[in-house]
Coordinates of C-alpha atoms and ligand atoms in Angstrom, one line a residue:
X659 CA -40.0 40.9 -35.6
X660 CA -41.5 44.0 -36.8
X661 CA -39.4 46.5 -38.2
X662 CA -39.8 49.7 -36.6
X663 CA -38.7 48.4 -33.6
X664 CA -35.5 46.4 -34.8
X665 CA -32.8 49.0 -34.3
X666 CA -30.7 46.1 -33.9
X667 CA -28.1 46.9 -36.9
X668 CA -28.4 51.0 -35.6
X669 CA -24.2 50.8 -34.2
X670 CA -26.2 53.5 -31.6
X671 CA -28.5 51.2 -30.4
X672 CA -25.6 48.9 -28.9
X673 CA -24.8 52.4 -27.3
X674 CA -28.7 52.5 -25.0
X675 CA -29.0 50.8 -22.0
X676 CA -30.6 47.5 -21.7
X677 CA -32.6 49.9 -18.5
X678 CA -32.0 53.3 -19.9
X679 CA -35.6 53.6 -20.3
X680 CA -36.3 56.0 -17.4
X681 CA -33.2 57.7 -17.5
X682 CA -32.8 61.6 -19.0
X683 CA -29.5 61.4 -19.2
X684 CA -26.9 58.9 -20.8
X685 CA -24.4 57.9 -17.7
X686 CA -21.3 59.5 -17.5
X687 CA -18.6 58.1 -19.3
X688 CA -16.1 57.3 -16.1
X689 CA -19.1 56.5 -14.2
X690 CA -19.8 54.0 -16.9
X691 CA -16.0 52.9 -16.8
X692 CA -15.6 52.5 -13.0
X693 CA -19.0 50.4 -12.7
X694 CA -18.4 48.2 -15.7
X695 CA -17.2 44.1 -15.0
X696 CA -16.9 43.0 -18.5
X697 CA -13.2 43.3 -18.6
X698 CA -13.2 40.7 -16.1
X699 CA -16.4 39.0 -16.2
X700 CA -16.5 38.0 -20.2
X701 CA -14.2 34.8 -18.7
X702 CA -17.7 33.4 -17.4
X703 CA -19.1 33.7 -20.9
X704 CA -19.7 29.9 -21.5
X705 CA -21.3 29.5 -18.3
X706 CA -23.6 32.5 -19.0
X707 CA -24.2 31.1 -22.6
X708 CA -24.8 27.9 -20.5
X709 CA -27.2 29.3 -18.4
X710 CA -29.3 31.2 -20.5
X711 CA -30.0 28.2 -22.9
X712 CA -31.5 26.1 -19.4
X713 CA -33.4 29.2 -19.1
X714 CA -34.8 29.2 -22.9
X715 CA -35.3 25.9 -22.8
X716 CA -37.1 26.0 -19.8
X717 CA -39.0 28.7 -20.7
X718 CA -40.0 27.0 -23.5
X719 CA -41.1 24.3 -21.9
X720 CA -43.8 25.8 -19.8
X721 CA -44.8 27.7 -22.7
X722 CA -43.4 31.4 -22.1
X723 CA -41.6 31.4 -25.2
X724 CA -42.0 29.4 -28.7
X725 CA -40.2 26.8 -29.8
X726 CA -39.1 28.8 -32.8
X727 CA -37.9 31.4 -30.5
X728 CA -36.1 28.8 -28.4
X729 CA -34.5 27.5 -31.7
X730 CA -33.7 31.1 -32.7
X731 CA -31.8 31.7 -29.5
X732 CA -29.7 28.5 -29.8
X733 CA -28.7 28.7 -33.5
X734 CA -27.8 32.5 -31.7
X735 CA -26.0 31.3 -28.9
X736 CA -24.1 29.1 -30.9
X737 CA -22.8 31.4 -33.3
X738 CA -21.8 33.6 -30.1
X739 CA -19.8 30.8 -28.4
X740 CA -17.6 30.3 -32.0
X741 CA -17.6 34.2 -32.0
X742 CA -16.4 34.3 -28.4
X743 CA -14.2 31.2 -29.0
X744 CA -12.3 32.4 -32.2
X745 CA -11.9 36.2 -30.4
X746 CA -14.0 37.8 -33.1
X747 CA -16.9 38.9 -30.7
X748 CA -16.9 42.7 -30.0
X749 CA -16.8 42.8 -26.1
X750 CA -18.4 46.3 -25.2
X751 CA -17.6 48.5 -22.2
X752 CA -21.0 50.5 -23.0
X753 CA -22.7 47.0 -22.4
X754 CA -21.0 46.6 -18.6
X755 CA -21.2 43.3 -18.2
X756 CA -20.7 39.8 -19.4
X757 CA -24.7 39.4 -19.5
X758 CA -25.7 42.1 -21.5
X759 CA -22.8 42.1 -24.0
X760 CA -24.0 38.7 -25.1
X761 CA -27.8 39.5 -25.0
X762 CA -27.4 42.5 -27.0
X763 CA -25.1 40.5 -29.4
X764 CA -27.9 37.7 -29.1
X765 CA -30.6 40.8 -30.1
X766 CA -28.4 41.6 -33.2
X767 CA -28.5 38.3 -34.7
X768 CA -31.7 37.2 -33.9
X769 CA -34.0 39.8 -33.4
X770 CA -37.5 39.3 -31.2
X771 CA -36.5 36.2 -29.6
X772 CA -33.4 37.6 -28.2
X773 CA -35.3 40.3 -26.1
X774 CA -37.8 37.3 -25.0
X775 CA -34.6 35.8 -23.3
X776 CA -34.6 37.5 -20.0
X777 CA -38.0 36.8 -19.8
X778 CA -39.0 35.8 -15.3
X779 CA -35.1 36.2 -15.2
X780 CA -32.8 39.1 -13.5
X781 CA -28.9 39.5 -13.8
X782 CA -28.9 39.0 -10.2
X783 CA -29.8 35.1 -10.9
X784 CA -28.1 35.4 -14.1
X785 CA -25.0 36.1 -12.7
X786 CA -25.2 34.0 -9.4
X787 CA -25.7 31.0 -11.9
X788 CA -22.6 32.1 -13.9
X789 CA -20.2 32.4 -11.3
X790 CA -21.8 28.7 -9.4
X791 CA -21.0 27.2 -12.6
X792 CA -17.9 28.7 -13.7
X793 CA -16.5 27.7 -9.8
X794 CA -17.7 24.4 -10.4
X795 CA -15.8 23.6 -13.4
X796 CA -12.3 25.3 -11.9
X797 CA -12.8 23.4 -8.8
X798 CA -13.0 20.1 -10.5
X799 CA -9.9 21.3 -12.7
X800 CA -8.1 22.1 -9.2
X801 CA -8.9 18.8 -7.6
X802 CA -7.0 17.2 -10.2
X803 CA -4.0 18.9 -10.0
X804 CA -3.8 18.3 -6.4
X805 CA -4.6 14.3 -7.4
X806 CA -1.5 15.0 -9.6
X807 CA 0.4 16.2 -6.9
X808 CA -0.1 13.4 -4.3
X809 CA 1.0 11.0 -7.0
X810 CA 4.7 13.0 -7.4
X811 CA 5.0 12.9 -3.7
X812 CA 4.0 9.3 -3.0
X813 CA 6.4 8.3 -6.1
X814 CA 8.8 10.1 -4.4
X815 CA 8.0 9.0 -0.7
X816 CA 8.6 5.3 -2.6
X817 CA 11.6 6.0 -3.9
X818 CA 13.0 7.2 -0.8
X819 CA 11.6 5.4 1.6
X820 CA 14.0 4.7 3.7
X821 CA 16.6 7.9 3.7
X822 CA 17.2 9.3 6.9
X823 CA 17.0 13.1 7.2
X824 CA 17.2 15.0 10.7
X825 CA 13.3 15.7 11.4
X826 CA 13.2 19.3 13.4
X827 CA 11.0 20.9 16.2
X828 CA 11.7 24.6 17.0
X829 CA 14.1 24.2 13.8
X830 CA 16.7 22.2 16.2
X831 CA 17.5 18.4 15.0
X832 CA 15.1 16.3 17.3
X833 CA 14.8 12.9 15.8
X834 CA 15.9 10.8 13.0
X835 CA 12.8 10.7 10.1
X836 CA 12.5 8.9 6.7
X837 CA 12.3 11.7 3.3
X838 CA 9.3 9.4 2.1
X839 CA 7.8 9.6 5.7
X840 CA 8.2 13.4 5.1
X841 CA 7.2 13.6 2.0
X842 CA 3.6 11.8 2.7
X843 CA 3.0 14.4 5.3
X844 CA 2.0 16.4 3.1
X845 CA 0.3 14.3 0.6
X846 CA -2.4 14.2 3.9
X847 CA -2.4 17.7 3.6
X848 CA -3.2 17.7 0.5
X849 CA -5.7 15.2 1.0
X850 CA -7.7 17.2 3.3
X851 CA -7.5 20.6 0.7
X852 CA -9.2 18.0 -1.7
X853 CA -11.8 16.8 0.4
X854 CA -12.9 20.6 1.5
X855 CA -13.0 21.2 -2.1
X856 CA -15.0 18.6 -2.6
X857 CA -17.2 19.2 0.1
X858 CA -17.3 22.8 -0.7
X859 CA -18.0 21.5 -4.1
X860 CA -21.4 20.4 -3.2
X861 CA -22.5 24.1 -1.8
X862 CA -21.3 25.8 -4.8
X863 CA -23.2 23.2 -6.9
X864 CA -27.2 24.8 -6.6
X865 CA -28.9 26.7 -8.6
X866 CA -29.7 30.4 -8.1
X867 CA -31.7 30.3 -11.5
X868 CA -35.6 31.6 -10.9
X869 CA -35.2 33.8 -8.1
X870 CA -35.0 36.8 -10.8
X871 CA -34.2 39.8 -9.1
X872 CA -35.2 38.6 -5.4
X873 CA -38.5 37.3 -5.3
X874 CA -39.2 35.5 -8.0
X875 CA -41.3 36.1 -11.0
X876 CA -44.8 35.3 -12.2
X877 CA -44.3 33.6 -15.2
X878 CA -44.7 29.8 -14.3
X879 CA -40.8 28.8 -14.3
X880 CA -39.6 25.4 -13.8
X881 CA -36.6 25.9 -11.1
X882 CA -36.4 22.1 -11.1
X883 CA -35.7 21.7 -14.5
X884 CA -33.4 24.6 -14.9
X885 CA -31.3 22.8 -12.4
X886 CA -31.1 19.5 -14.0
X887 CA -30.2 20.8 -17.3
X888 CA -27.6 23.0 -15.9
X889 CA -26.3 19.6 -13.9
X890 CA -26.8 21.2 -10.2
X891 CA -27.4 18.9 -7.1
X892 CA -30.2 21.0 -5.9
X893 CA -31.9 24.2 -5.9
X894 CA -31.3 27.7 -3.7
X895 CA -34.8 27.3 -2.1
X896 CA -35.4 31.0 -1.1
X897 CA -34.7 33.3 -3.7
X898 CA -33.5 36.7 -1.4
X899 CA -30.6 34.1 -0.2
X900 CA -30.2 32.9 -4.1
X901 CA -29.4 36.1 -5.0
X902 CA -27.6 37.8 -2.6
X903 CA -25.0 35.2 -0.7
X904 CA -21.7 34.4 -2.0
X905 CA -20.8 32.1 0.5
X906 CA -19.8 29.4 -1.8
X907 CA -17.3 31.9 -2.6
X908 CA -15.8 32.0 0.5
X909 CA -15.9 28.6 1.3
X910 CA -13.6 28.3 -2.1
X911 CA -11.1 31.2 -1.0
X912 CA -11.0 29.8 2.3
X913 CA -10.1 26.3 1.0
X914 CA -7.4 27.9 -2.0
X915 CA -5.8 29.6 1.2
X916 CA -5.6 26.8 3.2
X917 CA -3.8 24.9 -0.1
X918 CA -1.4 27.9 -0.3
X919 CA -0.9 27.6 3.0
X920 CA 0.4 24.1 2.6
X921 CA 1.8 24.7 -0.6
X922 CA 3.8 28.2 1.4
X923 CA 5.2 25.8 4.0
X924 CA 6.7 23.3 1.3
X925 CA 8.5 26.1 -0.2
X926 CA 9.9 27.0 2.7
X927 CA 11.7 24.0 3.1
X928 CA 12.5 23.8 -0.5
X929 CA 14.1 27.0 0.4
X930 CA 16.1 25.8 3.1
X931 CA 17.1 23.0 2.0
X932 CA 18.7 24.1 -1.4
X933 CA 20.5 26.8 0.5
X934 CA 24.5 26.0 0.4
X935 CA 24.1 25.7 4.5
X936 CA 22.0 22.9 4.3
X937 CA 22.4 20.9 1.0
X938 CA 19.4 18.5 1.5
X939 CA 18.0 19.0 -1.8
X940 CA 18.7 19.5 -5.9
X941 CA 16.4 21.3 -7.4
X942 CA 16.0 21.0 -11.5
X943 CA 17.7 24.1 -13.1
X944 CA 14.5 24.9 -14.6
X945 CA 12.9 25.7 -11.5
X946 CA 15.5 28.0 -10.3
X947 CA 16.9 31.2 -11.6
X948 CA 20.3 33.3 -12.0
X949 CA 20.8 36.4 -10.6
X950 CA 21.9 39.5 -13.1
X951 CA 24.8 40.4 -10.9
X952 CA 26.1 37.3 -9.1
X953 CA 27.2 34.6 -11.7
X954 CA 27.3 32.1 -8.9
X955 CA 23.7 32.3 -7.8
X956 CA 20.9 29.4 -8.5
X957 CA 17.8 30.8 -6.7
X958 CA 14.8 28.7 -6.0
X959 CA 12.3 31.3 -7.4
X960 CA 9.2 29.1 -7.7
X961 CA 9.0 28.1 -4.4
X962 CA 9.8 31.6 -3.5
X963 CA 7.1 32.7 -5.7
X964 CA 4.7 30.4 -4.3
X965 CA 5.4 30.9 -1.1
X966 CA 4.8 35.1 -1.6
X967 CA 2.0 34.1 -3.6
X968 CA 0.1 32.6 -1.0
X969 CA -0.4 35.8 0.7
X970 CA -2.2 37.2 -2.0
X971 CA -4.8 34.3 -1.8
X972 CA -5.5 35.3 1.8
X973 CA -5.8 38.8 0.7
X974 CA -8.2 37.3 -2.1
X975 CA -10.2 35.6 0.9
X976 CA -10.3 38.2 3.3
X977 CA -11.6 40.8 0.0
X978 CA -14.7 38.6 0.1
X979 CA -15.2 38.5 3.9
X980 CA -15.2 42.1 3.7
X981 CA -17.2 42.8 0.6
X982 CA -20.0 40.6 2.1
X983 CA -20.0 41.4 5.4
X984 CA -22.1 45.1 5.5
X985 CA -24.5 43.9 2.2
X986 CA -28.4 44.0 3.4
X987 CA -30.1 41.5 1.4
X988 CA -31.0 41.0 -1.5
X989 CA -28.8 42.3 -4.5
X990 CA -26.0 45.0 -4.1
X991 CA -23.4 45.6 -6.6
X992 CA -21.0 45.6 -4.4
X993 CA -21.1 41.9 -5.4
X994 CA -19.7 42.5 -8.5
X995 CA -16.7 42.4 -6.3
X996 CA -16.7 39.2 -5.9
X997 CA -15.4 38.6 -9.4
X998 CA -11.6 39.3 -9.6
X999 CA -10.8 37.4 -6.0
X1000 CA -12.2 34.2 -6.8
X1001 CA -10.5 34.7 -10.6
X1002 CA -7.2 35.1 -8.8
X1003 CA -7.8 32.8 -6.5
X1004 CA -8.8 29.8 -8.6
X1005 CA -5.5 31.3 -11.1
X1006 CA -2.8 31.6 -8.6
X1007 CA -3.6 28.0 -6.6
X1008 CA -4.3 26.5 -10.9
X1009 CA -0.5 28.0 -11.7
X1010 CA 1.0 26.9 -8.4
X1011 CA -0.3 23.3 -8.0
X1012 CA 1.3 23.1 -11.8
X1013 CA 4.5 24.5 -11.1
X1014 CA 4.8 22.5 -8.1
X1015 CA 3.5 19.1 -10.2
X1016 CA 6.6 19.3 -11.9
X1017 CA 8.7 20.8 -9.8
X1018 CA 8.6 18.0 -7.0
X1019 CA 8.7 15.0 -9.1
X1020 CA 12.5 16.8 -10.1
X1021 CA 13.6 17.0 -6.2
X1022 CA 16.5 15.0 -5.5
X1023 CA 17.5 14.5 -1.7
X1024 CA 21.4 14.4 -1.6
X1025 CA 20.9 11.2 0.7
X1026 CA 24.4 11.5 2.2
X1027 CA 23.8 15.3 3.2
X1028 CA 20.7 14.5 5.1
X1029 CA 22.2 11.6 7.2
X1030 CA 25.4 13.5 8.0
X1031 CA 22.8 16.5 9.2
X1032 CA 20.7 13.8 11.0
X1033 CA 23.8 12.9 12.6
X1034 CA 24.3 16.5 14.4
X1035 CA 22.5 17.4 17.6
X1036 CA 22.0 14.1 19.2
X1037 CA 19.0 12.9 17.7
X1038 CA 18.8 9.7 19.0
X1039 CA 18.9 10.6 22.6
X1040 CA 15.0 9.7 22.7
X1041 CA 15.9 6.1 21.5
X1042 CA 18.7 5.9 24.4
X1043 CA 16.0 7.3 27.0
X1044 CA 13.4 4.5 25.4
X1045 CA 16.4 1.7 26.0
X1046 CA 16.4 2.4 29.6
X1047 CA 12.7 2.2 30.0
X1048 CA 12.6 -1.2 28.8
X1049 CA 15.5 -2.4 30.8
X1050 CA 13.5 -1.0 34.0
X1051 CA 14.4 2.6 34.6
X1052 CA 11.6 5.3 34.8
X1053 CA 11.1 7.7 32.2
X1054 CA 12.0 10.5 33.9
X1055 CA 15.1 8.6 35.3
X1056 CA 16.1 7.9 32.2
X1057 CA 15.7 11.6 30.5
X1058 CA 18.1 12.6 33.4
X1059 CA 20.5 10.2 32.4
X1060 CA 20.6 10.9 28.8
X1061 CA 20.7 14.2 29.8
X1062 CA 24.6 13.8 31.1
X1063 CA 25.3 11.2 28.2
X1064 CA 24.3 14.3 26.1
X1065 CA 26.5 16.2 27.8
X1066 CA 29.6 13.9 27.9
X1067 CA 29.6 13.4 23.9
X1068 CA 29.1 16.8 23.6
X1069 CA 32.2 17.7 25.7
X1070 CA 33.7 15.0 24.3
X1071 CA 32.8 16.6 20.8
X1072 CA 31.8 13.2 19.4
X1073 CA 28.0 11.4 19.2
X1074 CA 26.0 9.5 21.4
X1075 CA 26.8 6.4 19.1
X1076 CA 30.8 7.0 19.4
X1077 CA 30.5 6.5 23.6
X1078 CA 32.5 3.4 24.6
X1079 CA 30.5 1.3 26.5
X1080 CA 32.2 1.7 29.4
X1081 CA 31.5 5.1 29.6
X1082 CA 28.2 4.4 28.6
X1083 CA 28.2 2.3 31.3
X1084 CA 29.1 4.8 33.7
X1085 CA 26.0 6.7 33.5
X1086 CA 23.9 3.6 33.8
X1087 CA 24.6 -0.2 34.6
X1088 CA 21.5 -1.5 32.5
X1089 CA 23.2 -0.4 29.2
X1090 CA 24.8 -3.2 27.2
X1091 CA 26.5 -3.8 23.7
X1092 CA 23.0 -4.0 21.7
X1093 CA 22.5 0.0 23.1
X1094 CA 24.5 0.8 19.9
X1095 CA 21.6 -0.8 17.6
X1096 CA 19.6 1.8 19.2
X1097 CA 22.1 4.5 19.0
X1098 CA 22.5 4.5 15.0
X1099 CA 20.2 6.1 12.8
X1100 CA 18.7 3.3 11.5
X1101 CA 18.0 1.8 14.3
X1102 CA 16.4 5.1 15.6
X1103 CA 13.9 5.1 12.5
X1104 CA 13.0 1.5 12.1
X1105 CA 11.7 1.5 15.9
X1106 CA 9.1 3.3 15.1
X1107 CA 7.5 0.9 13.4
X1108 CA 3.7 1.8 14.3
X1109 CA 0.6 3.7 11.9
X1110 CA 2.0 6.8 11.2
X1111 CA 5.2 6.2 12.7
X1112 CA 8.7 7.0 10.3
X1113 CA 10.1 3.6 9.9
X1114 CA 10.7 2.6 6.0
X1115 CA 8.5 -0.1 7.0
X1116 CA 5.8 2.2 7.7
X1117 CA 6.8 4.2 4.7
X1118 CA 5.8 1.3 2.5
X1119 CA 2.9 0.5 3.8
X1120 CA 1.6 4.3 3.6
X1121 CA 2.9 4.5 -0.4
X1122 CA 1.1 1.2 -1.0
X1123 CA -2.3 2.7 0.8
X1124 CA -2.2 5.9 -1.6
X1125 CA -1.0 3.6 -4.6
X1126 CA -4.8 1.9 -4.0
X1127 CA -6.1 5.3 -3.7
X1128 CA -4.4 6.8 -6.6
X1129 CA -5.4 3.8 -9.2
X1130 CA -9.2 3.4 -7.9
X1131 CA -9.5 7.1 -9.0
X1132 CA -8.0 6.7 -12.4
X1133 CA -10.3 4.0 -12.6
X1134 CA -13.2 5.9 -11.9
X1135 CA -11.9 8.3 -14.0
X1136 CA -11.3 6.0 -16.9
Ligands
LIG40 N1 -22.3 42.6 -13.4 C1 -23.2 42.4 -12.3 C2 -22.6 41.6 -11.2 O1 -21.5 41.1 -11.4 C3 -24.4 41.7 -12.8 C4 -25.6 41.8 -11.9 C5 -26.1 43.3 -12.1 N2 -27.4 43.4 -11.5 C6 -27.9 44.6 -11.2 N3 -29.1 44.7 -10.7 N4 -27.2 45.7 -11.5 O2 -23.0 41.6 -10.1

């Protein structure tokens, strides 16, 4: 290091620009302000520390740098990441970003072999890497708290296999269903956000590293290697489309939608059902609030939450869509923007998936609620048009016929199920005692006995299937 250039304990120094060289004037202090990400970006600070020892070691490797100065910037980078860890480093708007706060820090502490750093590298790949890794790591954290999730609502699907609730189309009681049945609906939901995650996962997972500013560099870099070390699946073979896509992004506030979107329909029925009118549900106290006014009042404000959350998630999605979609290649700043949607996204669907974690393994169906609201609205009229079919009448027939059965319980202000048989009868000579077996609610739901179909039976055999699931990946895990 020689001395007359090491201005690195000047306080001004941290003040010039990393690029200031050509410029005749420092830049204007809101214009400084309003371009700046390090208020936001410092969270990717271990994946940039991360990054730039693949590079250093890298670079070392081929020969661009020495060992020494590879050793230097470790024992550097080290001390950053306690300084970082412990809140002690000095994060510097004058810096603007994430990068440059920690290379100038890097500078500080180790002189010479800090400035070699960014040698055949750009922030452009710098910070492509960051954000590929940083996504990596919060989608692996994600997929396990939808993991967690499924097991609350199989465990709950077990225990409740076989109570009936009304299941609804248009919001009117159509047929008799099982709470586990609907309960493992959306465990496949969920299934399905995990596996685009996953899937996703695999995009978001190459390296950027090497491409330098857009078209790579002339110092004999090792892209290979860099990717190894930094535990990618593969490398961004053209370096313009290294630099300048974020569709990974997308992909991953496409997918956090879509779970929000799930997540937004499950509160709405937590909603519902813990209103007085329909009862079907407790919810723990500690889920639900009071209101300032009304002493009465429990409200459920985390699904509510959730559910009004989910629209900023969208929002979070369509903000990348839109930041992309006028960007000539290679590098614009504009994708600095890209930052605070996928933060909030990957926060918002991280905060949810918890609250709802422990929020659903404390749902208690009031069991005689649901079957008395099961009971309303003739919801085994299906089963009685089924009975006919089998004893010979055409479908069509038959819905004609329940059709008036409907309407003579209904005038009658009773169910289908509290016909007498000779009035039964009336409407068609085929029925006989056992239609009553078809008539009740159990026998409704454990005809459906069929993959996929609601019957406790079914039920079973579905909790069983994700049990397997569940304990393969602890054991993988493990
Ligand atoms: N903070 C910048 C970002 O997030 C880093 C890359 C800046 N590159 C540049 N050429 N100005 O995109």
């Amino acid at each position: 290091m020689t001395q007359e250039h090491d201005n690195s304990n000047d306080p001004l120094h941290a003040k010039k620009k990393a690029w200031s060289g050509r410029f005749s004037e420092p830049v204007d202090a809101f214009v400084l302000r309003y371009t700046a990400s390090v208020d936001f970006d410092k969270r990717m600070a271990m994946a940039d520390i991360d990054g730039s020892l693949a590079h250093a070691t890298m670079l070392a490797k081929v020969g661009v740098i020495s060992q020494q100065d590879l050793d230097d910037i470790t024992r550097g980078m080290t001390q950053i990441r306690e300084e970082i860890q412990q809140g002690t480093f000095e994060w510097q708007l004058e810096l603007e970003d994430v990068h440059l706060n920690i290379e100038a820090r890097l500078t500080a502490l180790i002189g010479d072999a800090g400035k070699r750093l960014h040698t055949g590298r750009s922030r452009n790949d710098q910070v492509a890497t960051d954000i590929r890794l940083y996504l990596r790591s919060e989608i692996d954290v994600i997929v396990e708290r939808i993991e967690h999730l499924q097991e609350v609502l199989v465990h709950q699907a077990k225990e409740h296999a076989s109570v009936i609730m009304p299941g609804f189309t248009h919001m009117q009681v159509a047929q008799p269903v099982t709470f586990g049945h609907h309960m493992l609906a959306y465990v496949e939901m969920f299934e399905r956000d995990r596996e685009r995650l996953l899937d996703l996962r695999h995009r978001v997972n190459r390296s950027p590293l090497g491409a330098a500013a857009l078209a790579g560099t002339t110092y004999p870099i090792d892209r290979e290697y860099t990717a190894k070390l930094l535990g990618f699946e593969a490398v961004v073979q053209n370096s313009l489309d290294a630099v300048s896509d974020r569709d990974f992004a997308v992909e991953f506030c496409s997918a956090a939608s879509l779970i929000m979107m799930h997540i937004s329909r499950l509160s709405e029925e937590l909603v519902v059902w813990m209103s007085q009118r329909f009862a079907f549900i407790r919810l723990p106290d500690r889920f639900t609030t009071g209101s300032s006014i009304m002493p009465q009042k429990k409200n459920p404000d985390v699904p509510e939450t959730a559910r009004g959350k989910s629209g900023r998630v969208y929002g979070d999605l369509i903000s990348m869509l839109t930041m992309m979609k006028g960007t000539p290649l290679a590098y614009n700043k504009d994708f600095q923007e890209d930052k605070e949607p996928v933060f909030d996204a990957i926060d918002t669907v991280k905060d949810t998936l918890r609250a709802f974690c422990d929020m659903m393994a404390g749902v208690e169906p009031r069991v005689d609620n649901l079957h008395q609201a099961a009971q309303a609205g003739y919801p085994t009229a299906t089963d009685l048009a089924d009975y006919l079919v089998r004893h010979g009448t055409p479908f069509r027939t038959a819905h004609d016929i329940v059709g008036q059965t409907v309407r003579e319980a209904s005038q009658r202000g009773c169910g289908l199920e509290d016909l007498p048989l000779d009035v039964l009868q009336s409407f068609s000579a085929s029925i006989e005692e056992d239609v009553y077996e078809v008539l009740k609610l159990e026998g409704s739901v454990n005809a459906r006995d069929h993959l996929g179909g609601t019957a406790p039976n079914q039920v079973r055999f579905q909790v069983a299937r994700w049990e397997e699931i569940i304990a393969s990946r602890q054991a993988k895990k493990a």
